[in-house]
Every structure is written in structure tokens, then in C-alpha cells.
Amino acid sequence: MNIVAIVGKPNAGKSTLFNRLISQKAAIVEPTPGVTRDRIYGESEWNGKQFLVIDTGGLIPESSNLIDLAIKEQVEIAIDESDCILFLCDARLGITTTDEYIAKMLRSSGKPTVLVVNKCDNVNFDNESYEFYKLGLDTPYPISALNGRNTGDFLDAIAEKLSDRALKENDTRLKIALVGRPNVGKSSIANKLLGENRSIVTDIPGTTRDAIDSVMKYYGEETLLIDTAGLRKRSQIKENIEMFSTLRTARAIERSDVSVVILDATRGLEEQDKKIINQVDEARKGIILAVNKWDLIEKDEKTIDVFAKKFYEEMKQYSYVPLVSVSALTKQRITKIVELAKQIKERRNQRISTSELNKVLLAQLEATPPPAVRGRDLRINYITQVKVEPPLFAFFCNHPELIPDSYKRFIENKLRSIYDFTGTPISFIFRKKNKRLEK
């Protein structure tokens, strides 16, 4: 997916525009400069082009404050990662020295840039935007991020600068992404699977500079292995490590068929691990949990069953995720990752006939129907599988809006007990009976 980074000085309206582009309030919006510190991202689409939007903090180039230095580094990373830059200026303030600094930075980056002048709430302010031609970044687009005025024009300009990555050749090879926190052993596992030192390995979190694609042959079949980066450069500001990892992880997950979430056996399941697992699930990709550094676990603790039991108790919604203990150092069960990934890809492509779903699954649901809601009896009349990769099932019923979440979980458990979807997220949609299903 293409990446568009929003950059600019503090309080120019970047977070307001970000929220508008992704159609939700994901970024905190306050009139106080410097509220946005962490770089966050969300998905957007315009003219058939899908892209990730990165919201960055306000850049203060001359500041020596630790937080401002962190923001500056984040902005540099976002610019380097992006396919197009959205440079946001403030019409009410005119061109500032910070604008000039950022414009110079963008010109030297060589990245396609769209210059947007915010806070042009009506036509009277549009004339203020002409001053920004002086920045040497082509046409300035006057907009209002607050009320959405004129946003279509600059989005057209962005769409023209983005590549049409949806029109790519049909690559049927299994694509495995190795994702996880920095220093859990992603590159070490990749190197062992490849049989060569394709990635630099050190004890420094974030050594891997880029997401590295490698072609691996496993029993004569080509598999694409994606080793994700932790951090582009070593940073003395520790918070940047996790921020940068999040973006890189998102891109790797999106490109994969199966994502292997790698944990550190010596540290157990941490909050960042949970966030990455959630990312994979939300992307509806296949999931494998690989517990690395298993050779470092004490002998009397050396049982994956204890680790697995704790994980499944803590993450009950992920009972379908297979867990394997590995060691990049000793190569213990390393190839098991590839074998599991192949099986999961097959399950993601599994299609169950409509007749079988209604004969087997519907019969079980009729034996345990949904509970009555607001005095109305709920009935599921028909089931069909709409798509594969990921599997999506449609349920036609009399009151789809009233089906409780608890009963949806019951349906998922029933479906998984009948058909093997290990490692594969599955999705449901509920439609009014007799209503034609939208393709």
C-alpha cells in the first residue's frame, strides 16, 4: 500500500486533516502545539487508490528539547518511508522560517510533494495561499481541514502521484512475514531458514535497516520471506524504536499471506506482542505464534504446554492460533514455521459449499438458535461462503441487526469445531433474509 505522510509545523491542523482523511477521530486534536508526538497511521482511499496516511508531530527545527528532537526524527523517518508527502501550512500565519526549513527538507528528499494551505475556511482566505508559491513546491491547494472545504482537489493531486499497486501480477507464492518487537530474533530466524546471513544480526534492537524480501526454496517450492525492520537508524530516544516498528510491521503484514509473530521466550507475552497479534487479526491474515530463544529456558520450565496455556488464557479470542517453540540458535523446529504457514494458506483458500454449510452448520444452529432480543425471535435461514483468502461467510436472517456478539462467537466456535481453520481469521456478515447479497 502507498504511504502518504502529513508534515508541517505545530498547530497547522495536521491531526484534524488526518482524522478527515481516515474518516475517524484517531488523532488527538487540540489548539496547543505539540499534542501529536507519536507518529500514527490510518487507511484512506481516493479515486481507487488506497494508501496509508501517517500523522506526524509538529516540527520545530531549532529546538533542543528532547521531545522536539524525537518528533524531528520521526518526521524524517516518515518522509523517508513515504511515497508522497502532504506538506500542510497555515494560511493565517503565512510563510514562516519553519515552513522554509521543511520545504528545503522536502525538496532535497526528492519525494513527490503536495503543498496544502490550511485554514482557508472561505473564498476570502484563498488569496492568502498564493504567497506559498515562494516555497518552490508547485501549486498550493487552499483547504479547510476543519470543515472539509476543497479537500477533493489536493486528493486528486495525491492520487496522481501514487502508483497503482493494485494492478500487480498474480504472485501465487506463499508469502511469510516475520514480525515482532525489536530484538526477538526475526533476522536470525530468517537467516537460518535461508541458510545464509541475508540480514545483519546484533544484540542492538532495530539493526535491520529495511524490510528485506528473500526467496526461499522449500522442497522445490518458492516461498517469499519478509524480514521486517525494527528501526532505520539507532536512536538515543527509545520511544522511536516501537513507533517505527509499528509502521514497518503494518506494511509487512499487509503484503503477507501468513504473519509469524515472534516472541522472546525469556520475556514472555508483552503488551507490544498483543498489539502486533491484533494487527495481524485485523488485517485478516494467517497467524502463527513462534516463541523464539526456547534454548534459553531452564530445563524444568522447558514445556511449551505451560507457555501455551498461559497465552490462551490471556488471549482467549485467539484460541485458533497455533503456537510453536523455536530456537534460531539451534535451528530447533525452525522449518515447522514454513510447514504451518503452507497449511494455513490452504485453509485461507478453503471453500465450503453452500449445500454443506446449510446441511451441517445450519442444522447445529437450529438446535441452538439465537436468544430472543426485544421480544423478537431470531432465526438464521441460510448460510453461504462469500469469499476466500480470508474466508467470509454470509448469514441470512430475519433480524440481522439484533444478533448478539455472544451468539456470533458461538457461531465461530461451531464453525471451527466442524471445519479446520487453524491459524486463519474468519469473518461473518449478517443480512436480511431474501435481500440480495451485495457482491
Tab-separated table of C-alpha atoms in Angstrom:
chain	number	residue	atom	x	y	z
A	1	MET	CA	0.000	0.000	0.000
A	2	ASN	CA	1.203	3.512	-0.799
A	3	ILE	CA	2.153	5.747	2.132
A	4	VAL	CA	1.339	9.461	2.431
A	5	ALA	CA	2.969	11.411	5.296
A	6	ILE	CA	1.464	14.660	6.621
A	7	VAL	CA	4.195	17.049	7.770
A	8	GLY	CA	4.244	20.658	8.929
A	9	LYS	CA	4.876	22.979	11.824
A	10	PRO	CA	2.970	22.699	15.132
A	11	ASN	CA	-0.722	23.603	15.158
A	12	ALA	CA	-1.091	23.732	11.374
A	13	GLY	CA	-4.021	21.301	11.547
A	14	LYS	CA	-2.266	18.054	10.635
A	15	SER	CA	-4.233	15.867	13.043
A	16	THR	CA	-7.537	17.452	12.003
A	17	LEU	CA	-6.746	16.685	8.362
A	18	PHE	CA	-5.540	13.195	9.279
A	19	ASN	CA	-8.845	12.439	11.018
A	20	ARG	CA	-10.767	13.697	7.994
A	21	LEU	CA	-8.746	11.568	5.572
A	22	ILE	CA	-9.234	8.340	7.528
A	23	SER	CA	-12.852	9.244	8.480
A	24	GLN	CA	-12.393	8.705	12.198
A	25	LYS	CA	-11.024	10.518	15.227
A	26	ALA	CA	-7.798	8.574	15.703
A	27	ALA	CA	-5.571	11.572	16.442
A	28	ILE	CA	-5.992	13.932	19.401
A	29	VAL	CA	-6.820	17.428	18.201
A	30	GLU	CA	-6.021	20.365	20.472
A	31	PRO	CA	-5.100	24.004	19.754
A	32	THR	CA	-1.970	23.502	21.852
A	33	PRO	CA	1.153	22.984	19.702
A	34	GLY	CA	2.943	19.672	20.155
A	35	VAL	CA	-0.028	17.499	21.168
A	36	THR	CA	0.804	14.910	18.483
A	37	ARG	CA	4.025	13.180	19.466
A	38	ASP	CA	3.649	9.613	18.331
A	39	ARG	CA	3.508	9.008	14.610
A	40	ILE	CA	0.221	7.216	13.907
A	41	TYR	CA	-1.276	5.918	10.713
A	42	GLY	CA	-4.633	5.012	9.194
A	43	GLU	CA	-6.033	3.868	5.859
A	44	SER	CA	-7.602	6.143	3.261
A	45	GLU	CA	-8.780	5.860	-0.337
A	46	TRP	CA	-9.329	8.274	-3.212
A	47	ASN	CA	-10.046	7.653	-6.890
A	48	GLY	CA	-9.425	3.944	-6.472
A	49	LYS	CA	-6.038	4.462	-4.807
A	50	GLN	CA	-5.663	3.040	-1.308
A	51	PHE	CA	-2.946	4.453	0.914
A	52	LEU	CA	-1.730	4.648	4.492
A	53	VAL	CA	-1.741	8.156	5.972
A	54	ILE	CA	0.907	8.965	8.598
A	55	ASP	CA	0.201	11.766	11.074
A	56	THR	CA	3.426	13.311	12.377
A	57	GLY	CA	4.144	15.738	15.190
A	58	GLY	CA	4.765	19.431	14.596
A	59	LEU	CA	8.352	20.058	13.548
A	60	ILE	CA	10.405	22.651	15.479
A	61	PRO	CA	13.827	22.506	13.778
A	62	GLU	CA	15.757	24.860	16.084
A	63	SER	CA	14.606	23.286	19.367
A	64	SER	CA	16.994	21.236	21.544
A	65	ASN	CA	14.138	19.886	23.665
A	66	LEU	CA	14.253	16.064	23.867
A	67	ILE	CA	10.632	15.648	22.746
A	68	ASP	CA	11.082	18.053	19.831
A	69	LEU	CA	14.195	16.145	18.765
A	70	ALA	CA	12.184	12.916	18.892
A	71	ILE	CA	9.461	14.462	16.738
A	72	LYS	CA	12.055	15.703	14.249
A	73	GLU	CA	13.480	12.216	13.918
A	74	GLN	CA	10.001	10.749	13.484
A	75	VAL	CA	9.246	13.240	10.711
A	76	GLU	CA	12.494	12.317	8.938
A	77	ILE	CA	11.590	8.633	9.164
A	78	ALA	CA	8.055	9.283	7.891
A	79	ILE	CA	9.396	11.257	4.910
A	80	ASP	CA	11.864	8.507	4.085
A	81	GLU	CA	9.178	5.821	4.287
A	82	SER	CA	6.500	7.622	2.284
A	83	ASP	CA	5.639	7.572	-1.405
A	84	CYS	CA	4.152	11.081	-1.288
A	85	ILE	CA	4.405	13.982	1.185
A	86	LEU	CA	1.475	16.176	2.161
A	87	PHE	CA	3.038	19.429	3.382
A	88	LEU	CA	0.492	21.389	5.444
A	89	CYS	CA	0.898	25.129	6.043
A	90	ASP	CA	-1.203	27.721	7.889
A	91	ALA	CA	-2.820	30.468	5.752
A	92	ARG	CA	-3.400	32.675	8.797
A	93	LEU	CA	0.311	32.782	9.717
A	94	GLY	CA	1.767	32.963	6.212
A	95	ILE	CA	5.210	31.574	5.400
A	96	THR	CA	7.355	31.057	8.498
A	97	THR	CA	11.028	30.113	8.884
A	98	THR	CA	9.863	26.617	9.882
A	99	ASP	CA	7.893	26.332	6.621
A	100	GLU	CA	11.016	27.324	4.706
A	101	TYR	CA	13.088	24.740	6.601
A	102	ILE	CA	10.563	21.959	5.890
A	103	ALA	CA	10.255	22.978	2.222
A	104	LYS	CA	14.026	22.726	1.845
A	105	MET	CA	13.984	19.304	3.517
A	106	LEU	CA	11.243	18.097	1.155
A	107	ARG	CA	12.955	19.407	-1.962
A	108	SER	CA	16.175	17.602	-1.025
A	109	SER	CA	14.254	14.370	-0.297
A	110	GLY	CA	13.188	14.114	-3.920
A	111	LYS	CA	9.808	12.713	-2.838
A	112	PRO	CA	6.612	13.807	-4.644
A	113	THR	CA	5.069	16.577	-2.539
A	114	VAL	CA	1.626	18.187	-2.451
A	115	LEU	CA	1.552	21.613	-0.796
A	116	VAL	CA	-1.668	22.278	1.128
A	117	VAL	CA	-2.559	25.582	2.795
A	118	ASN	CA	-4.959	25.034	5.681
A	119	LYS	CA	-7.459	27.283	7.484
A	120	CYS	CA	-8.880	28.753	4.252
A	121	ASP	CA	-12.387	28.456	5.646
A	122	ASN	CA	-13.955	30.519	2.872
A	123	VAL	CA	-13.075	32.003	-0.510
A	124	ASN	CA	-11.761	35.210	1.101
A	125	PHE	CA	-8.801	33.279	2.527
A	126	ASP	CA	-7.930	31.558	-0.741
A	127	ASN	CA	-5.880	34.552	-1.868
A	128	GLU	CA	-3.602	34.002	1.152
A	129	SER	CA	-2.455	30.733	-0.370
A	130	TYR	CA	-0.724	32.402	-3.352
A	131	GLU	CA	2.131	33.532	-1.096
A	132	PHE	CA	3.149	29.890	-0.669
A	133	TYR	CA	4.329	29.628	-4.275
A	134	LYS	CA	7.566	31.120	-2.860
A	135	LEU	CA	8.344	27.762	-1.217
A	136	GLY	CA	9.099	26.295	-4.647
A	137	LEU	CA	6.841	23.273	-4.257
A	138	ASP	CA	4.436	23.775	-7.150
A	139	THR	CA	0.719	24.605	-6.742
A	140	PRO	CA	-0.531	25.350	-3.210
A	141	TYR	CA	-4.025	23.978	-2.528
A	142	PRO	CA	-6.180	26.143	-0.192
A	143	ILE	CA	-8.358	23.963	2.070
A	144	SER	CA	-10.109	23.815	5.410
A	145	ALA	CA	-9.319	20.613	7.279
A	146	LEU	CA	-11.947	21.563	9.852
A	147	ASN	CA	-14.950	21.705	7.507
A	148	GLY	CA	-13.569	19.727	4.564
A	149	ARG	CA	-13.605	22.598	2.086
A	150	ASN	CA	-11.681	21.932	-1.180
A	151	THR	CA	-10.185	18.662	0.045
A	152	GLY	CA	-11.076	16.872	-3.181
A	153	ASP	CA	-8.658	18.950	-5.285
A	154	PHE	CA	-5.487	18.105	-3.391
A	155	LEU	CA	-6.572	14.455	-3.038
A	156	ASP	CA	-6.776	14.294	-6.838
A	157	ALA	CA	-3.181	15.573	-6.926
A	158	ILE	CA	-2.072	12.943	-4.389
A	159	ALA	CA	-3.805	10.127	-6.291
A	160	GLU	CA	-1.959	11.129	-9.473
A	161	LYS	CA	1.398	10.806	-7.697
A	162	LEU	CA	0.695	7.355	-6.249
A	163	SER	CA	1.421	4.145	-8.092
A	164	ASP	CA	-1.425	1.781	-8.861
A	165	ARG	CA	-0.164	-1.093	-6.749
A	166	ALA	CA	-3.454	-2.951	-7.035
A	167	LEU	CA	-2.560	-3.753	-10.667
A	168	LYS	CA	0.225	-6.203	-9.938
A	169	GLU	CA	0.943	-9.620	-11.317
A	170	ASN	CA	-0.733	-12.546	-9.625
A	171	ASP	CA	2.002	-13.879	-7.381
A	172	THR	CA	0.773	-17.202	-6.028
A	173	ARG	CA	3.887	-17.928	-3.954
A	174	LEU	CA	3.420	-18.308	-0.210
A	175	LYS	CA	4.407	-15.017	1.443
A	176	ILE	CA	5.506	-15.216	5.079
A	177	ALA	CA	6.155	-12.077	7.152
A	178	LEU	CA	8.320	-12.338	10.252
A	179	VAL	CA	7.021	-9.697	12.649
A	180	GLY	CA	7.565	-8.841	16.284
A	181	ARG	CA	9.212	-6.464	18.709
A	182	PRO	CA	12.812	-5.413	18.075
A	183	ASN	CA	15.476	-7.947	19.095
A	184	VAL	CA	13.206	-11.006	19.340
A	185	GLY	CA	15.213	-12.797	16.647
A	186	LYS	CA	13.351	-12.073	13.391
A	187	SER	CA	16.520	-11.744	11.319
A	188	SER	CA	18.170	-14.736	12.999
A	189	ILE	CA	15.207	-16.940	12.101
A	190	ALA	CA	15.199	-15.584	8.542
A	191	ASN	CA	18.919	-16.312	8.175
A	192	LYS	CA	18.511	-19.890	9.438
A	193	LEU	CA	15.606	-20.551	7.065
A	194	LEU	CA	17.564	-19.110	4.146
A	195	GLY	CA	20.826	-20.806	5.089
A	196	GLU	CA	22.750	-17.550	4.731
A	197	ASN	CA	23.283	-14.241	6.539
A	198	ARG	CA	20.798	-12.258	4.478
A	199	SER	CA	20.147	-9.856	7.376
A	200	ILE	CA	22.609	-8.295	9.819
A	201	VAL	CA	22.148	-9.711	13.306
A	202	THR	CA	23.300	-7.955	16.506
A	203	ASP	CA	22.019	-7.529	20.046
A	204	ILE	CA	21.070	-3.939	19.233
A	205	PRO	CA	17.282	-3.561	18.813
A	206	GLY	CA	16.443	-2.281	15.360
A	207	THR	CA	19.555	-3.359	13.475
A	208	THR	CA	17.618	-4.399	10.364
A	209	ARG	CA	17.546	-1.330	8.135
A	210	ASP	CA	14.779	-2.254	5.693
A	211	ALA	CA	12.057	-4.829	5.209
A	212	ILE	CA	14.014	-7.471	3.304
A	213	ASP	CA	12.332	-9.840	0.826
A	214	SER	CA	14.092	-13.145	0.209
A	215	VAL	CA	13.073	-16.090	-1.953
A	216	MET	CA	13.419	-19.413	-0.164
A	217	LYS	CA	13.031	-22.836	-1.786
A	218	TYR	CA	11.374	-25.393	0.466
A	219	TYR	CA	11.046	-28.872	-1.063
A	220	GLY	CA	11.222	-27.341	-4.531
A	221	GLU	CA	8.566	-24.648	-3.894
A	222	GLU	CA	9.411	-20.959	-3.812
A	223	THR	CA	8.355	-19.026	-0.717
A	224	LEU	CA	8.760	-15.283	-0.200
A	225	LEU	CA	10.155	-14.475	3.240
A	226	ILE	CA	9.686	-10.913	4.507
A	227	ASP	CA	12.029	-9.965	7.362
A	228	THR	CA	10.719	-6.745	8.868
A	229	ALA	CA	12.843	-3.887	10.127
A	230	GLY	CA	12.920	-2.593	13.676
A	231	LEU	CA	14.430	0.851	13.156
A	232	ARG	CA	16.140	2.634	10.278
A	233	LYS	CA	18.902	4.015	12.457
A	234	ARG	CA	19.966	3.771	16.065
A	235	SER	CA	18.186	6.315	18.168
A	236	GLN	CA	19.008	7.599	21.618
A	237	ILE	CA	15.328	8.367	22.027
A	238	LYS	CA	13.947	4.941	22.888
A	239	GLU	CA	10.286	5.673	22.114
A	240	ASN	CA	11.092	5.909	18.389
A	241	ILE	CA	12.005	2.220	18.215
A	242	GLU	CA	8.455	0.988	18.835
A	243	MET	CA	6.858	3.740	16.713
A	244	PHE	CA	8.909	2.936	13.666
A	245	SER	CA	8.411	-0.803	14.188
A	246	THR	CA	4.638	-0.349	14.132
A	247	LEU	CA	4.629	1.182	10.664
A	248	ARG	CA	7.030	-1.362	9.207
A	249	THR	CA	5.054	-4.200	10.780
A	250	ALA	CA	1.821	-2.915	9.239
A	251	ARG	CA	3.332	-2.879	5.754
A	252	ALA	CA	4.787	-6.384	6.098
A	253	ILE	CA	1.523	-7.831	7.429
A	254	GLU	CA	-0.432	-6.295	4.568
A	255	ARG	CA	1.813	-7.975	1.971
A	256	SER	CA	1.799	-11.408	3.592
A	257	ASP	CA	-0.404	-14.486	3.396
A	258	VAL	CA	0.746	-15.605	6.830
A	259	SER	CA	2.400	-13.466	9.513
A	260	VAL	CA	4.629	-15.162	12.068
A	261	VAL	CA	4.518	-13.187	15.311
A	262	ILE	CA	7.817	-13.899	17.060
A	263	LEU	CA	8.002	-13.714	20.853
A	264	ASP	CA	11.007	-13.830	23.175
A	265	ALA	CA	10.683	-16.906	25.400
A	266	THR	CA	12.782	-15.243	28.106
A	267	ARG	CA	10.402	-12.282	28.337
A	268	GLY	CA	7.041	-13.923	27.694
A	269	LEU	CA	3.976	-12.226	26.225
A	270	GLU	CA	4.221	-8.410	26.449
A	271	GLU	CA	1.790	-5.616	25.569
A	272	GLN	CA	3.539	-4.835	22.282
A	273	ASP	CA	3.234	-8.512	21.294
A	274	LYS	CA	-0.509	-8.334	21.893
A	275	LYS	CA	-0.782	-5.234	19.705
A	276	ILE	CA	1.032	-6.960	16.843
A	277	ILE	CA	-1.188	-10.052	17.128
A	278	ASN	CA	-4.215	-7.752	16.994
A	279	GLN	CA	-2.769	-6.072	13.879
A	280	VAL	CA	-2.484	-9.406	12.086
A	281	ASP	CA	-6.014	-10.389	13.089
A	282	GLU	CA	-7.463	-7.052	11.940
A	283	ALA	CA	-5.708	-7.489	8.584
A	284	ARG	CA	-7.351	-10.961	8.388
A	285	LYS	CA	-4.050	-12.666	7.638
A	286	GLY	CA	-2.943	-16.100	8.725
A	287	ILE	CA	-1.248	-16.135	12.153
A	288	ILE	CA	1.473	-18.270	13.706
A	289	LEU	CA	2.950	-17.604	17.136
A	290	ALA	CA	6.650	-18.563	17.249
A	291	VAL	CA	8.288	-18.480	20.682
A	292	ASN	CA	11.987	-17.940	19.947
A	293	LYS	CA	15.033	-18.432	22.215
A	294	TRP	CA	13.497	-21.614	23.599
A	295	ASP	CA	17.007	-22.963	24.177
A	296	LEU	CA	17.469	-20.337	26.934
A	297	ILE	CA	14.549	-21.603	29.028
A	298	GLU	CA	15.549	-23.524	32.164
A	299	LYS	CA	15.176	-27.298	31.871
A	300	ASP	CA	12.437	-27.650	34.486
A	301	GLU	CA	10.434	-24.937	32.685
A	302	LYS	CA	11.033	-26.385	29.255
A	303	THR	CA	7.459	-27.146	28.300
A	304	ILE	CA	5.561	-25.324	25.609
A	305	ASP	CA	2.293	-26.512	27.191
A	306	VAL	CA	2.757	-24.149	30.150
A	307	PHE	CA	3.511	-21.219	27.864
A	308	ALA	CA	0.590	-22.101	25.558
A	309	LYS	CA	-1.873	-22.460	28.437
A	310	LYS	CA	-0.940	-19.027	29.770
A	311	PHE	CA	-1.234	-17.467	26.296
A	312	TYR	CA	-4.652	-18.966	25.540
A	313	GLU	CA	-5.966	-17.958	28.963
A	314	GLU	CA	-4.787	-14.376	28.441
A	315	MET	CA	-5.797	-14.138	24.753
A	316	LYS	CA	-8.966	-16.247	24.648
A	317	GLN	CA	-10.109	-14.817	21.314
A	318	TYR	CA	-7.008	-16.278	19.665
A	319	SER	CA	-7.569	-19.913	20.573
A	320	TYR	CA	-7.300	-20.724	16.842
A	321	VAL	CA	-3.663	-19.514	16.631
A	322	PRO	CA	-1.037	-22.312	16.519
A	323	LEU	CA	1.938	-21.878	18.826
A	324	VAL	CA	5.387	-23.357	18.182
A	325	SER	CA	8.581	-23.110	20.246
A	326	VAL	CA	11.719	-22.484	18.191
A	327	SER	CA	15.361	-21.582	18.548
A	328	ALA	CA	17.161	-19.625	15.854
A	329	LEU	CA	20.455	-20.563	17.523
A	330	THR	CA	19.985	-24.346	17.437
A	331	LYS	CA	17.540	-24.405	14.468
A	332	GLN	CA	15.046	-26.204	16.713
A	333	ARG	CA	11.678	-26.557	14.883
A	334	ILE	CA	12.561	-23.693	12.504
A	335	THR	CA	11.139	-25.494	9.453
A	336	LYS	CA	7.907	-26.122	11.379
A	337	ILE	CA	7.119	-22.438	10.750
A	338	VAL	CA	7.101	-22.973	6.973
A	339	GLU	CA	5.076	-26.188	7.208
A	340	LEU	CA	2.426	-24.477	9.347
A	341	ALA	CA	2.338	-21.468	7.012
A	342	LYS	CA	1.690	-23.724	3.997
A	343	GLN	CA	-1.191	-25.421	5.806
A	344	ILE	CA	-2.682	-22.078	6.849
A	345	LYS	CA	-2.529	-20.716	3.289
A	346	GLU	CA	-4.513	-23.762	2.147
A	347	ARG	CA	-7.100	-23.147	4.873
A	348	ARG	CA	-7.386	-19.484	3.854
A	349	ASN	CA	-8.336	-20.751	0.382
A	350	GLN	CA	-10.725	-23.387	1.695
A	351	ARG	CA	-14.223	-23.063	0.218
A	352	ILE	CA	-17.177	-24.852	1.779
A	353	SER	CA	-20.173	-25.470	-0.462
A	354	THR	CA	-23.443	-23.733	0.324
A	355	SER	CA	-25.292	-27.053	0.461
A	356	GLU	CA	-22.871	-28.424	3.056
A	357	LEU	CA	-22.998	-25.278	5.198
A	358	ASN	CA	-26.793	-25.416	5.324
A	359	LYS	CA	-26.893	-29.154	5.883
A	360	VAL	CA	-24.250	-29.305	8.615
A	361	LEU	CA	-23.721	-25.888	10.244
A	362	LEU	CA	-27.278	-24.546	9.920
A	363	ALA	CA	-28.646	-27.762	11.424
A	364	GLN	CA	-26.495	-27.226	14.522
A	365	LEU	CA	-27.516	-23.564	14.781
A	366	GLU	CA	-31.180	-24.540	14.560
A	367	ALA	CA	-30.637	-26.881	17.502
A	368	THR	CA	-29.291	-23.899	19.490
A	369	PRO	CA	-30.981	-20.804	17.995
A	370	PRO	CA	-30.120	-17.207	18.924
A	371	PRO	CA	-31.792	-15.893	22.083
A	372	ALA	CA	-34.836	-13.678	21.700
A	373	VAL	CA	-33.982	-9.951	21.688
A	374	ARG	CA	-36.533	-7.224	22.489
A	375	GLY	CA	-39.261	-9.843	22.415
A	376	ARG	CA	-38.365	-10.942	18.878
A	377	ASP	CA	-37.430	-14.468	17.912
A	378	LEU	CA	-34.251	-14.552	15.820
A	379	ARG	CA	-33.855	-17.094	13.047
A	380	ILE	CA	-30.987	-17.817	10.669
A	381	ASN	CA	-32.434	-19.116	7.401
A	382	TYR	CA	-29.482	-19.547	5.065
A	383	ILE	CA	-25.664	-19.618	5.046
A	384	THR	CA	-23.198	-19.207	2.202
A	385	GLN	CA	-19.465	-18.564	1.868
A	386	VAL	CA	-18.909	-15.290	0.038
A	387	LYS	CA	-15.127	-15.335	-0.474
A	388	VAL	CA	-11.831	-16.956	0.438
A	389	GLU	CA	-8.470	-15.556	1.497
A	390	PRO	CA	-9.687	-14.558	4.032
A	391	PRO	CA	-12.789	-16.757	4.462
A	392	LEU	CA	-16.009	-14.728	4.671
A	393	PHE	CA	-19.416	-16.227	5.450
A	394	ALA	CA	-22.833	-14.587	4.969
A	395	PHE	CA	-25.765	-15.415	7.251
A	396	PHE	CA	-29.293	-14.501	6.130
A	397	CYS	CA	-31.708	-13.968	8.990
A	398	ASN	CA	-34.888	-12.138	9.954
A	399	HIS	CA	-33.258	-9.508	12.211
A	400	PRO	CA	-29.517	-9.290	11.391
A	401	GLU	CA	-29.025	-6.146	13.454
A	402	LEU	CA	-30.148	-7.943	16.636
A	403	ILE	CA	-27.783	-10.932	16.532
A	404	PRO	CA	-25.798	-10.651	19.815
A	405	ASP	CA	-21.988	-10.692	19.786
A	406	SER	CA	-22.059	-13.665	22.143
A	407	TYR	CA	-24.009	-15.683	19.572
A	408	LYS	CA	-21.590	-14.641	16.814
A	409	ARG	CA	-18.772	-16.091	18.929
A	410	PHE	CA	-20.875	-19.234	19.366
A	411	ILE	CA	-21.236	-19.491	15.571
A	412	GLU	CA	-17.484	-19.088	15.096
A	413	ASN	CA	-16.743	-21.801	17.660
A	414	LYS	CA	-19.230	-24.145	15.959
A	415	LEU	CA	-17.775	-23.442	12.526
A	416	ARG	CA	-14.219	-24.043	13.749
A	417	SER	CA	-15.248	-27.267	15.510
A	418	ILE	CA	-16.583	-28.644	12.207
A	419	TYR	CA	-14.010	-27.268	9.757
A	420	ASP	CA	-10.285	-26.791	10.294
A	421	PHE	CA	-9.454	-23.073	10.171
A	422	THR	CA	-6.421	-23.259	12.465
A	423	GLY	CA	-4.325	-20.099	12.148
A	424	THR	CA	-6.952	-18.420	9.956
A	425	PRO	CA	-9.174	-15.492	10.995
A	426	ILE	CA	-12.713	-15.853	9.623
A	427	SER	CA	-15.310	-13.127	9.135
A	428	PHE	CA	-19.109	-13.040	9.165
A	429	ILE	CA	-21.691	-10.712	7.658
A	430	PHE	CA	-25.377	-10.805	8.550
A	431	ARG	CA	-28.029	-9.840	6.008
A	432	LYS	CA	-31.795	-9.602	5.931
A	433	LYS	CA	-33.314	-12.793	4.524
A	434	ASN	CA	-34.418	-12.598	0.898
A	435	LYS	CA	-32.289	-9.492	0.469
A	436	ARG	CA	-29.927	-9.855	-2.433
A	437	LEU	CA	-26.322	-10.179	-1.280
A	438	GLU	CA	-24.085	-7.365	-2.463
A	439	LYS	CA	-21.132	-8.651	-4.482
